[in-house]
């Protein structure tokens, strides 16, 4: 028999939801069925839509998507979201938590000046735990109410503030990687670590302290080559091998930055090589590189071969006048590509907005710059926002069998329309127009962490 | 003595506002004072901010902005919005009301194919008044809840539906120009007027029927040169001279479109000339031309000399892969420039979003295409969204003395932050992040048409 767990709209205008007949205790039961219009990607050009379908969560994992519910699952409790859309949780592969306070501001400079004028000044404040407490409360609460279920996050150089951030993300139920940032050169005195040795030592202490978290994992985070000495990268490489942690950094974002790296690292083949020579660029070291706007052929080939993930951050790349990454090419080469909000060079945590901007910027790149790289499609950006970025977490970001169960329930009643719409059209509309008010419920790794 | 009309937040989280001690009867009293953080443009590079200031509405017009309220206005009723921001109403210089149902969808084609595949099919539905009723109810209601106080609107070829739209806008209190569209060639049979003569005759009937509206005025609307025969433009020119109505159309949006116009209009100097030869391009005929992405030097010079308004629609130009208009140049030449949402090639009615996209697209244009045209600033896009576009309506879009009183009250409590922010920073943040929930109240020509 089916145990009904109806979620009903009390008022179609007020978006107020009440759970009725609740038989599922949150964060414990891992077997259930979710009913609605199921949308998910199998590949970058294969978007699957099952109208009025069922997606089954069995022991935290997807057991499949069905038009008719198989007998085997009839005893599972049911979340019935009727005509609403159910999509995999969105993945933010690149977000700077401490920069959230100045989102949507300070958009008048390019990368290096922007860092020195606004960003470093803000990040320095996180030496003060009271400030970090206030700021990270806001960040984590907003992230919780967004469609993002997984995030890969930059903290600051401060161990305590970074651990506080991890604690808050753990409590909110958002599966994430978080990095204590390393910077020991070319940084203002108030935000520069004492030495490579001290930076590495603090990093090891932080790695050990991070072991207490269950769903939030540490990721090594050399800020970018200009702010890390060779000795620091060498020491981080040793830590990477010892603790088997992944790595995140920035790559080929801005033309001035790339020239600077050339000067700083004589003998390297390209910017990517400045990480690769310390084994911090894929292969046995799972790696995310944000941006990759100007990666040359050799750098791209190295990323492809070594399974380096590209975090494409289109809004950031527009706001800082960086350019537009040729993402279509990366997808064609079957490279690992996801999307990043890149707060606060990006103004919003919304990965829907990142999807829309990815399409829009790819069109402008095609029109203004290079007609050999075609614009991105809705299917491609939806894939990047879910399965593409999700792969960094393992089998995450799809409803295919065996995937960890991350899901978001979307209501679009507020976007009124006089005509009939297909589910595909409704999904496309969400990419351009969805906002936190459209997020009705969110499941991460089988746990429901949000229900409005 | 000051009559207090306090607007207070009942719950800082719930955004619920209640009017307390209301002594102003809406839509009748035209003398009052609004208190808050007043932000307005004097020119494209002069943004004025008066913190905790007063802006006075006297007989529907701005009497000025003051740090301290002058004695002369002490008897005026006061709307006290305490720490909230008060800005001039936003102006949408280019929006297609009938396309609102498919906003955020069908973004996979360029202009001409997009028109034939999606747009004309949708617009044809407005022959049915029941459909128009449903669709325009949604459009007008959403526009009313946005920050837009003035709009210049395309309808369809249908007189009845266009009059219905005008009636709804009038009732909602949004000051606007609305156009019955003219199309008598190169259009699908189901959306093509019978002949130039029939189109002109219907237009005259519609102009006469429009006389009953007070705040909604007719504007002649030849769709664009490809869909209007020479005879039709000639007849519209006669109507323009007879009824002294303004004109709106499209100009130099897409490269394929421009080539087509060249073929269709042998002997014209440029696309603009195809309107100008019928006196439908500025001078005594107030004119808005949407897009102007690829206007050549002669076309730009003609627009400048003849005071043609440019409706810059950055999101639309990205979505349809059109390109990016060199708006900075237009501002430098002191041309008339405003912003347009261009629904449904643009996905949203939000002119805040148009401001943000205008900055972002100008940065990508600069980076990818032409480093001689600098990116736009926050000051410039705010100017375009208010005073720049407002000028088409007369003295509209600023709080300088003598301007018609259009104002929007913005709350940003929902965008939490741990640090102090200046009003300028808060305004910039609104440009990137504001949404309808941030609009607390709206005044058009002295009348309060919205209060949450």
XYZ file of N, CA and C in Angstrom, chain B residues 37-262:
678
model
N 15.800 57.667 1.254
C 17.086 57.939 0.606
C 16.820 58.185 -0.875
N 16.900 59.437 -1.267
C 16.465 59.839 -2.608
C 17.627 59.701 -3.599
N 17.403 58.964 -4.679
C 18.451 58.754 -5.705
C 17.877 59.113 -7.070
N 18.572 59.975 -7.802
C 18.094 60.328 -9.147
C 19.238 60.870 -9.981
N 19.029 60.873 -11.280
C 20.066 61.332 -12.205
C 19.799 62.760 -12.643
N 20.873 63.532 -12.755
C 20.759 64.829 -13.432
C 21.231 64.694 -14.872
N 22.262 63.875 -15.058
C 22.744 63.608 -16.415
C 23.320 62.194 -16.407
N 23.878 61.783 -17.543
C 24.324 60.390 -17.630
C 25.524 60.101 -16.729
N 26.191 61.147 -16.247
C 27.278 60.866 -15.301
C 27.110 61.580 -13.964
N 25.899 62.045 -13.704
C 25.673 62.736 -12.441
C 24.500 62.104 -11.697
N 24.848 61.250 -10.758
C 23.847 60.579 -9.930
C 23.766 61.321 -8.600
N 22.586 61.794 -8.247
C 22.430 62.538 -6.994
C 21.819 61.635 -5.939
N 22.393 61.679 -4.760
C 21.852 60.892 -3.650
C 21.678 61.804 -2.450
N 20.471 61.881 -1.945
C 20.217 62.661 -0.730
C 19.723 61.686 0.338
N 20.595 61.409 1.299
C 20.237 60.450 2.347
C 19.230 61.073 3.297
N 18.271 60.279 3.728
C 17.228 60.773 4.626
C 16.704 62.119 4.148
N 16.378 62.161 2.894
C 15.932 63.414 2.293
C 14.432 63.423 2.038
N 14.007 64.514 1.457
C 12.584 64.716 1.161
C 12.449 65.049 -0.318
N 11.501 64.386 -0.991
C 11.177 64.816 -2.348
C 9.706 65.232 -2.314
N 9.447 66.404 -2.881
C 8.125 67.002 -2.753
C 7.352 66.877 -4.059
N 6.124 66.408 -3.961
C 5.212 66.362 -5.105
C 4.164 67.456 -4.911
N 4.147 68.385 -5.834
C 3.195 69.492 -5.733
C 2.416 69.557 -7.043
N 1.145 69.353 -6.951
C 0.292 69.334 -8.142
C 0.875 68.399 -9.198
N 1.166 67.180 -8.778
C 1.671 66.136 -9.680
C 3.124 66.304 -10.117
N 3.728 67.408 -9.777
C 5.086 67.657 -10.277
C 6.088 67.698 -9.130
N 7.326 67.403 -9.451
C 8.387 67.501 -8.462
C 8.653 68.964 -8.121
N 8.642 69.259 -6.833
C 8.988 70.629 -6.429
C 10.427 70.690 -5.946
N 11.079 69.534 -5.902
C 12.486 69.534 -5.515
C 12.812 68.457 -4.500
N 14.119 68.303 -4.268
C 14.638 67.336 -3.301
C 15.364 68.133 -2.232
N 15.150 67.800 -0.954
C 15.684 68.612 0.134
C 16.281 67.766 1.251
N 17.375 68.267 1.815
C 17.933 67.636 3.020
C 17.020 67.902 4.215
N 16.552 69.142 4.310
C 15.608 69.533 5.361
C 14.343 69.999 4.650
N 13.196 69.641 5.169
C 11.959 70.019 4.493
C 11.675 71.510 4.673
N 11.567 72.257 3.565
C 11.285 73.693 3.684
C 9.921 73.934 4.330
N 9.816 75.039 5.022
C 8.576 75.403 5.713
C 7.348 75.364 4.801
N 7.544 75.790 3.569
C 6.429 75.878 2.626
C 5.700 74.541 2.459
N 6.401 73.422 2.711
C 5.781 72.110 2.485
C 5.423 71.391 3.774
N 5.556 72.074 4.888
C 5.329 71.397 6.162
C 3.890 70.931 6.349
N 2.985 71.580 5.640
C 1.583 71.174 5.745
C 1.224 70.021 4.815
N 2.149 69.662 3.933
C 1.868 68.558 3.006
C 1.877 67.241 3.771
N 0.999 66.327 3.392
C 1.065 64.994 3.998
C 2.422 64.347 3.695
N 2.852 63.464 4.574
C 4.173 62.853 4.423
C 4.077 61.335 4.310
N 4.690 60.786 3.270
C 4.936 59.341 3.223
C 6.346 59.129 3.749
N 6.455 58.541 4.899
C 7.791 58.347 5.469
C 8.264 56.922 5.219
N 9.180 56.765 4.295
C 9.714 55.440 3.985
C 11.048 55.205 4.684
N 11.285 55.967 5.689
C 12.459 55.855 6.570
C 13.735 55.543 5.784
N 14.345 54.375 5.988
C 15.651 54.107 5.385
C 15.562 53.535 3.963
N 14.373 53.413 3.419
C 14.271 52.831 2.079
C 14.719 53.813 0.997
N 14.948 53.267 -0.176
C 15.399 54.111 -1.289
C 14.215 54.562 -2.136
N 14.272 55.804 -2.571
C 13.235 56.359 -3.450
C 13.916 56.732 -4.756
N 13.488 56.129 -5.839
C 14.082 56.437 -7.145
C 12.968 56.861 -8.100
N 13.319 57.561 -9.173
C 12.292 57.863 -10.174
C 11.758 56.543 -10.750
N 10.538 56.525 -11.197
C 10.011 55.317 -11.839
C 10.869 54.932 -13.031
N 10.915 53.647 -13.330
C 11.717 53.200 -14.470
C 10.884 53.248 -15.752
N 11.581 53.449 -16.855
C 10.916 53.625 -18.150
C 11.314 52.491 -19.084
N 10.335 51.813 -19.624
C 10.579 50.742 -20.591
C 10.227 51.280 -21.966
N 11.247 51.544 -22.768
C 11.012 52.189 -24.078
C 10.630 51.201 -25.175
N 10.655 49.903 -24.855
C 10.372 48.949 -25.937
C 9.922 47.607 -25.366
N 8.634 47.333 -25.468
C 8.124 46.068 -24.939
C 6.943 45.594 -25.792
N 6.972 44.324 -26.160
C 5.896 43.727 -26.960
C 4.937 42.993 -26.024
N 3.833 43.629 -25.677
C 2.888 43.022 -24.725
C 2.401 41.634 -25.162
N 2.051 41.436 -26.429
C 1.480 40.132 -26.809
C 2.489 38.988 -26.735
N 3.762 39.309 -26.649
C 4.776 38.248 -26.590
C 5.038 37.776 -25.154
N 4.399 38.419 -24.185
C 4.671 38.088 -22.786
C 4.440 36.605 -22.457
N 3.440 35.955 -23.072
C 3.228 34.538 -22.735
C 4.435 33.640 -22.990
N 5.297 33.972 -23.949
C 6.431 33.066 -24.179
C 7.778 33.654 -23.736
N 7.707 34.546 -22.747
C 8.967 35.061 -22.170
C 9.790 33.907 -21.598
N 11.099 33.990 -21.784
C 11.982 32.957 -21.229
C 11.958 31.645 -21.991
N 11.370 31.658 -23.191
C 11.326 30.423 -23.990
C 11.740 30.749 -25.423
N 11.979 29.702 -26.186
C 12.192 29.849 -27.625
C 13.390 30.745 -27.930
N 14.480 30.454 -27.249
C 15.651 31.316 -27.381
C 16.706 30.711 -28.315
N 16.297 29.878 -29.245
C 17.283 29.143 -30.034
C 17.447 29.647 -31.456
N 16.838 30.784 -31.803
C 16.922 31.257 -33.196
C 17.327 32.722 -33.263
N 17.769 33.131 -34.447
C 18.022 34.555 -34.670
C 16.728 35.256 -35.124
N 16.796 36.576 -35.202
C 15.608 37.411 -35.367
C 14.552 36.911 -36.360
N 14.905 36.804 -37.627
C 13.870 36.557 -38.644
C 13.227 35.174 -38.452
N 14.061 34.172 -38.177
C 13.510 32.832 -37.941
C 12.690 32.797 -36.653
N 13.152 33.543 -35.665
C 12.434 33.613 -34.381
C 11.044 34.237 -34.585
N 10.985 35.277 -35.406
C 9.693 35.910 -35.694
C 8.753 34.921 -36.375
N 9.279 34.257 -37.404
C 8.417 33.362 -38.182
C 8.019 32.106 -37.414
N 8.924 31.624 -36.580
C 8.668 30.342 -35.908
C 7.809 30.500 -34.660
N 8.098 31.520 -33.866
C 7.418 31.633 -32.573
C 6.495 32.852 -32.478
N 7.034 34.003 -32.884
C 6.401 35.264 -32.536
C 5.094 35.493 -33.276
N 5.140 35.312 -34.601
C 3.935 35.572 -35.384
C 2.812 34.606 -34.993
N 3.182 33.382 -34.706
C 2.200 32.378 -34.288
C 1.486 32.851 -33.019
N 2.254 33.384 -32.069
C 1.659 33.856 -30.820
C 0.801 35.108 -31.070
N 1.342 36.045 -31.834
C 0.612 37.307 -32.039
C -0.720 37.100 -32.754
N -0.766 36.074 -33.601
C -2.016 35.811 -34.331
C -3.163 35.479 -33.375
N -2.820 34.949 -32.211
C -3.865 34.544 -31.256
C -4.706 35.721 -30.773
N -4.171 36.938 -30.915
C -4.875 38.110 -30.369
C -6.043 38.573 -31.238
N -6.293 37.846 -32.337
C -7.540 38.055 -33.072
C -8.707 37.631 -32.180
N -8.413 36.724 -31.276
C -9.407 36.221 -30.328
C -9.367 37.070 -29.053
N -10.454 37.798 -28.810
C -10.446 38.726 -27.665
C -10.417 38.013 -26.312
N -10.919 36.792 -26.269
C -10.859 36.042 -25.013
C -9.399 35.749 -24.643
N -8.651 35.368 -25.661
C -7.228 35.108 -25.418
C -6.530 36.403 -25.002
N -6.824 37.484 -25.735
C -6.201 38.776 -25.423
C -6.518 39.201 -23.987
N -7.734 38.974 -23.590
C -8.176 39.331 -22.235
C -7.303 38.610 -21.190
N -7.182 37.324 -21.355
C -6.393 36.528 -20.409
C -4.926 36.947 -20.420
N -4.379 37.071 -21.624
C -2.945 37.342 -21.752
C -2.609 38.758 -21.265
N -3.417 39.741 -21.648
C -3.102 41.119 -21.268
C -3.374 41.386 -19.790
N -4.280 40.635 -19.191
C -4.463 40.741 -17.736
C -3.154 40.403 -17.015
N -2.534 39.335 -17.452
C -1.277 38.903 -16.815
C -0.183 39.935 -17.068
N -0.058 40.357 -18.319
C 0.979 41.330 -18.673
C 0.841 42.607 -17.843
N -0.363 43.154 -17.824
C -0.562 44.445 -17.154
C -0.384 44.297 -15.642
N -0.855 43.209 -15.089
C -0.714 43.012 -13.652
C 0.773 42.888 -13.270
N 1.531 42.155 -14.054
C 2.964 42.026 -13.761
C 3.684 43.363 -13.942
N 3.290 44.111 -14.977
C 3.909 45.420 -15.195
C 3.602 46.353 -14.024
N 2.379 46.271 -13.536
C 1.977 47.114 -12.415
C 2.829 46.819 -11.174
N 3.185 45.566 -10.971
C 3.967 45.200 -9.787
C 5.474 45.337 -10.000
N 5.879 45.758 -11.163
C 7.302 45.988 -11.438
C 7.655 47.428 -11.078
N 8.908 47.803 -11.316
C 9.339 49.176 -11.024
C 9.076 50.131 -12.192
N 8.447 49.624 -13.225
C 8.207 50.439 -14.417
C 6.982 51.339 -14.216
N 7.169 52.622 -14.459
C 6.045 53.557 -14.353
C 5.584 54.034 -15.728
N 6.468 53.923 -16.717
C 6.149 54.371 -18.082
C 6.606 53.296 -19.058
N 5.779 53.042 -20.057
C 6.163 52.032 -21.038
C 5.708 52.427 -22.433
N 6.498 52.044 -23.399
C 6.134 52.246 -24.798
C 5.987 50.850 -25.390
N 4.758 50.556 -25.821
C 4.338 49.162 -25.980
C 3.915 48.855 -27.418
N 4.359 47.722 -27.938
C 3.820 47.173 -29.178
C 2.615 46.290 -28.831
N 1.512 46.451 -29.581
C 0.414 45.495 -29.490
C 0.534 44.513 -30.643
N -0.583 44.225 -31.300
C -0.588 43.394 -32.514
C -1.308 44.181 -33.609
N -1.558 43.529 -34.732
C -2.279 44.216 -35.816
C -3.757 44.431 -35.482
N -4.218 43.808 -34.395
C -5.665 43.782 -34.095
C -6.120 45.004 -33.304
N -7.049 45.777 -33.887
C -7.551 46.972 -33.208
C -8.178 46.650 -31.854
N -9.077 45.664 -31.835
C -9.832 45.408 -30.603
C -8.907 44.979 -29.468
N -8.011 44.083 -29.761
C -7.097 43.610 -28.717
C -6.210 44.755 -28.243
N -5.804 45.615 -29.173
C -4.925 46.721 -28.790
C -5.676 47.727 -27.917
N -6.923 47.974 -28.237
C -7.724 48.866 -27.387
C -7.952 48.252 -26.005
N -8.114 46.949 -25.977
C -8.278 46.245 -24.701
C -7.022 46.407 -23.839
N -5.881 46.262 -24.475
C -4.608 46.449 -23.769
C -4.503 47.866 -23.219
N -4.901 48.849 -24.034
C -4.831 50.257 -23.602
C -5.751 50.506 -22.409
N -6.908 49.890 -22.457
C -7.877 50.036 -21.379
C -7.301 49.481 -20.077
N -6.669 48.348 -20.168
C -6.101 47.709 -18.962
C -4.938 48.536 -18.403
N -4.115 49.085 -19.297
C -2.998 49.916 -18.826
C -3.530 51.188 -18.172
N -4.546 51.761 -18.774
C -5.174 52.971 -18.217
C -5.685 52.691 -16.806
N -6.357 51.575 -16.672
C -6.938 51.209 -15.387
C -5.841 50.952 -14.348
N -4.750 50.377 -14.786
C -3.656 50.078 -13.856
C -2.874 51.332 -13.471
N -3.063 52.397 -14.228
C -2.399 53.652 -13.903
C -0.996 53.789 -14.469
N -0.647 52.928 -15.404
C 0.694 53.023 -15.995
C 0.648 53.941 -17.217
N 1.372 55.034 -17.153
C 1.394 55.981 -18.263
C 2.126 55.325 -19.426
N 1.481 55.280 -20.578
C 2.129 54.548 -21.663
C 1.712 55.014 -23.046
N 2.555 54.670 -23.994
C 2.207 54.742 -25.405
C 2.010 53.315 -25.882
N 0.955 53.099 -26.640
C 0.686 51.749 -27.136
C 0.427 51.820 -28.635
N 0.963 50.866 -29.357
C 0.789 50.871 -30.809
C 0.060 49.652 -31.337
N -0.953 49.912 -32.166
C -1.498 48.871 -33.032
C -0.448 48.657 -34.113
N -0.053 47.420 -34.354
C 1.046 47.135 -35.275
C 0.550 47.133 -36.727
N 1.399 47.634 -37.624
C 1.111 47.573 -39.062
C 2.042 46.587 -39.758
N 1.461 45.692 -40.548
C 2.237 44.703 -41.323
C 1.427 44.365 -42.570
N 1.950 44.685 -43.738
C 1.195 44.319 -44.943
C 2.044 43.605 -45.991
N 3.215 43.114 -45.576
C 3.991 42.270 -46.502
C 4.949 41.378 -45.711
N 5.456 40.370 -46.400
C 6.445 39.454 -45.816
C 6.020 38.919 -44.447
N 4.741 38.737 -44.293
C 4.230 38.225 -43.021
C 3.339 37.040 -43.361
N 3.200 36.099 -42.438
C 2.346 34.937 -42.752
C 0.905 35.402 -42.982
N 0.220 34.690 -43.820
C -1.136 35.074 -44.214
C -2.015 35.367 -42.999
N -1.841 34.567 -41.950
C -2.707 34.711 -40.777
C -2.387 35.955 -39.954
N -1.293 36.652 -40.298
C -0.947 37.866 -39.539
C -0.531 38.995 -40.484
N -1.165 39.014 -41.679
C -0.802 40.032 -42.658
C -2.062 40.837 -42.987
N -1.920 42.145 -42.913
C -3.096 42.956 -43.227
C -3.367 42.910 -44.726
N -4.611 43.075 -45.073
C -5.107 42.884 -46.431
C -4.391 43.758 -47.455
N -4.216 45.019 -47.115
C -3.590 45.968 -48.042
C -3.119 47.170 -47.238
N -2.314 48.011 -47.888
C -1.858 49.237 -47.223
C -3.062 50.092 -46.855
N -3.997 50.126 -47.761
C -5.178 50.958 -47.552
C -5.973 50.484 -46.337
N -6.217 49.176 -46.286
C -6.981 48.613 -45.162
C -6.234 48.823 -43.851
N -4.908 48.632 -43.873
C -4.100 48.796 -42.663
C -4.182 50.235 -42.167
N -4.081 51.190 -43.102
C -4.114 52.607 -42.727
C -5.499 52.984 -42.211
N -6.510 52.428 -42.848
C -7.877 52.727 -42.423
C -8.123 52.212 -41.002
N -7.716 50.983 -40.764
C -7.866 50.411 -39.418
C -7.088 51.247 -38.413
N -5.916 51.723 -38.823
C -5.086 52.524 -37.928
C -5.796 53.826 -37.558
N -6.412 54.439 -38.547
C -7.118 55.691 -38.255
C -8.297 55.446 -37.305
N -9.016 54.359 -37.552
C -10.134 54.021 -36.644
C -9.621 53.823 -35.216
N -8.487 53.150 -35.122
C -7.904 52.883 -33.802
C -7.432 54.188 -33.146
N -6.850 55.079 -33.948
C -6.395 56.371 -33.393
C -7.580 57.131 -32.806
N -8.666 57.117 -33.526
C -9.858 57.837 -33.057
C -10.416 57.172 -31.801
N -10.470 55.860 -31.806
C -10.987 55.131 -30.637
C -10.105 55.345 -29.405
N -8.812 55.629 -29.653
C -7.862 55.798 -28.540
C -8.040 57.120 -27.809
N -8.806 58.004 -28.397
C -8.907 59.339 -27.794
C -9.537 59.323 -26.408
N -10.236 58.234 -26.101
C -10.926 58.167 -24.813
C -9.990 57.951 -23.621
N -8.752 57.597 -23.870
C -7.849 57.318 -22.746
C -7.139 58.578 -22.283
N -6.865 58.609 -20.997
C -6.236 59.799 -20.450
C -4.713 59.652 -20.349
N -4.280 58.531 -19.817
C -2.838 58.344 -19.580
C -2.177 57.377 -20.546
N -2.978 56.820 -21.423
C -2.436 55.884 -22.414
C -2.664 56.498 -23.783
N -1.580 56.683 -24.510
C -1.668 57.387 -25.790
C -1.275 56.451 -26.932
N -1.809 56.701 -28.115
C -1.434 55.866 -29.253
C -0.079 56.272 -29.846
N 0.612 55.308 -30.388
C 1.869 55.564 -31.092
C 1.852 54.728 -32.377
N 2.162 55.349 -33.498
C 2.162 54.600 -34.756
C 3.261 53.545 -34.712
N 2.947 52.344 -35.236
C 3.850 51.219 -35.025
C 4.001 50.342 -36.265
N 4.614 50.904 -37.336
C 4.986 50.011 -38.437
C 5.972 48.998 -37.858
N 5.701 47.699 -37.982
C 6.518 46.706 -37.258
C 8.000 46.914 -37.517
N 8.386 46.804 -38.783
C 9.721 47.177 -39.245
C 9.665 47.189 -40.762
N 10.628 47.802 -41.400
C 10.575 47.995 -42.847
C 10.239 46.716 -43.607
N 10.838 45.567 -43.285
C 10.508 44.368 -44.068
C 9.022 44.024 -44.082
N 8.271 44.421 -43.070
C 6.852 44.028 -43.063
C 5.908 45.167 -43.457
N 6.457 46.271 -43.991
C 5.595 47.391 -44.408
C 5.930 47.828 -45.833
N 4.922 47.850 -46.704
C 5.148 48.336 -48.069
C 5.387 49.846 -48.054
N 5.949 50.329 -49.137
C 6.154 51.775 -49.269
C 4.823 52.511 -49.142
N 3.809 51.941 -49.752
C 2.500 52.602 -49.710
C 1.996 52.710 -48.270
N 2.206 51.675 -47.502
C 1.750 51.702 -46.106
C 2.508 52.775 -45.317
N 3.826 52.827 -45.513
C 4.606 53.844 -44.784
C 4.161 55.246 -45.195
N 3.868 55.422 -46.455
C 3.384 56.716 -46.947
C 2.063 57.088 -46.267
N 1.173 56.129 -46.175
C -0.129 56.388 -45.534
C 0.036 56.654 -44.025
N 0.953 55.929 -43.409
C 1.191 56.168 -41.971
C 1.765 57.562 -41.764
N 2.587 57.982 -42.694
C 3.166 59.312 -42.626
C 2.058 60.378 -42.655
N 1.088 60.155 -43.516
C -0.046 61.102 -43.578
C -0.811 61.125 -42.252
N -1.030 59.938 -41.703
C -1.725 59.867 -40.408
C -0.905 60.565 -39.318
N 0.394 60.377 -39.388
C 1.265 61.004 -38.375
C 1.100 62.515 -38.415
N 1.074 63.037 -39.631
C 0.962 64.493 -39.775
C -0.426 64.992 -39.357
N -1.417 64.204 -39.663
C -2.792 64.596 -39.340
C -3.049 64.542 -37.830
N -2.588 63.482 -37.197
C -2.928 63.292 -35.776
C -1.790 63.659 -34.823
N -0.652 64.042 -35.366
C 0.518 64.437 -34.538
C 0.863 63.367 -33.492
N 0.880 62.134 -33.920
C 1.241 61.055 -32.986
C 2.703 60.651 -33.193
N 3.319 60.124 -32.159
C 4.700 59.654 -32.315
C 4.758 58.302 -33.038
N 5.972 57.848 -33.284
C 6.198 56.606 -34.035
C 7.230 55.739 -33.315
N 7.019 54.428 -33.410
C 8.051 53.496 -32.914
C 8.267 52.400 -33.948
N 9.498 51.927 -34.025
C 9.770 50.767 -34.878
C 11.111 50.154 -34.474
N 11.621 49.274 -35.347
C 12.889 48.580 -35.104
C 13.927 49.064 -36.111
N 15.192 49.066 -35.696
C 16.248 49.542 -36.596
C 17.558 48.804 -36.377
N 18.124 48.314 -37.466
C 19.499 47.789 -37.486
C 19.807 46.880 -36.300
N 18.938 45.861 -36.141
C 19.072 44.944 -35.017
C 19.965 43.763 -35.349
N 19.823 43.270 -36.601
C 20.426 41.986 -36.947
C 21.036 42.101 -38.342
N 22.157 41.444 -38.561
C 22.861 41.615 -39.834
C 22.039 41.133 -41.028
N 21.360 40.001 -40.868
C 20.518 39.477 -41.946
C 19.372 40.427 -42.274
N 18.785 40.982 -41.230
C 17.687 41.936 -41.384
C 18.155 43.163 -42.187
N 19.343 43.656 -41.871
C 19.859 44.859 -42.551
C 20.066 44.582 -44.045
N 20.602 43.402 -44.352
C 20.783 43.030 -45.762
C 19.439 42.985 -46.486
N 18.469 42.436 -45.801
C 17.126 42.298 -46.381
C 16.528 43.674 -46.677
N 16.701 44.599 -45.745
C 16.172 45.960 -45.950
C 16.842 46.614 -47.164
N 18.143 46.380 -47.302
C 18.865 46.920 -48.483
C 18.228 46.435 -49.774
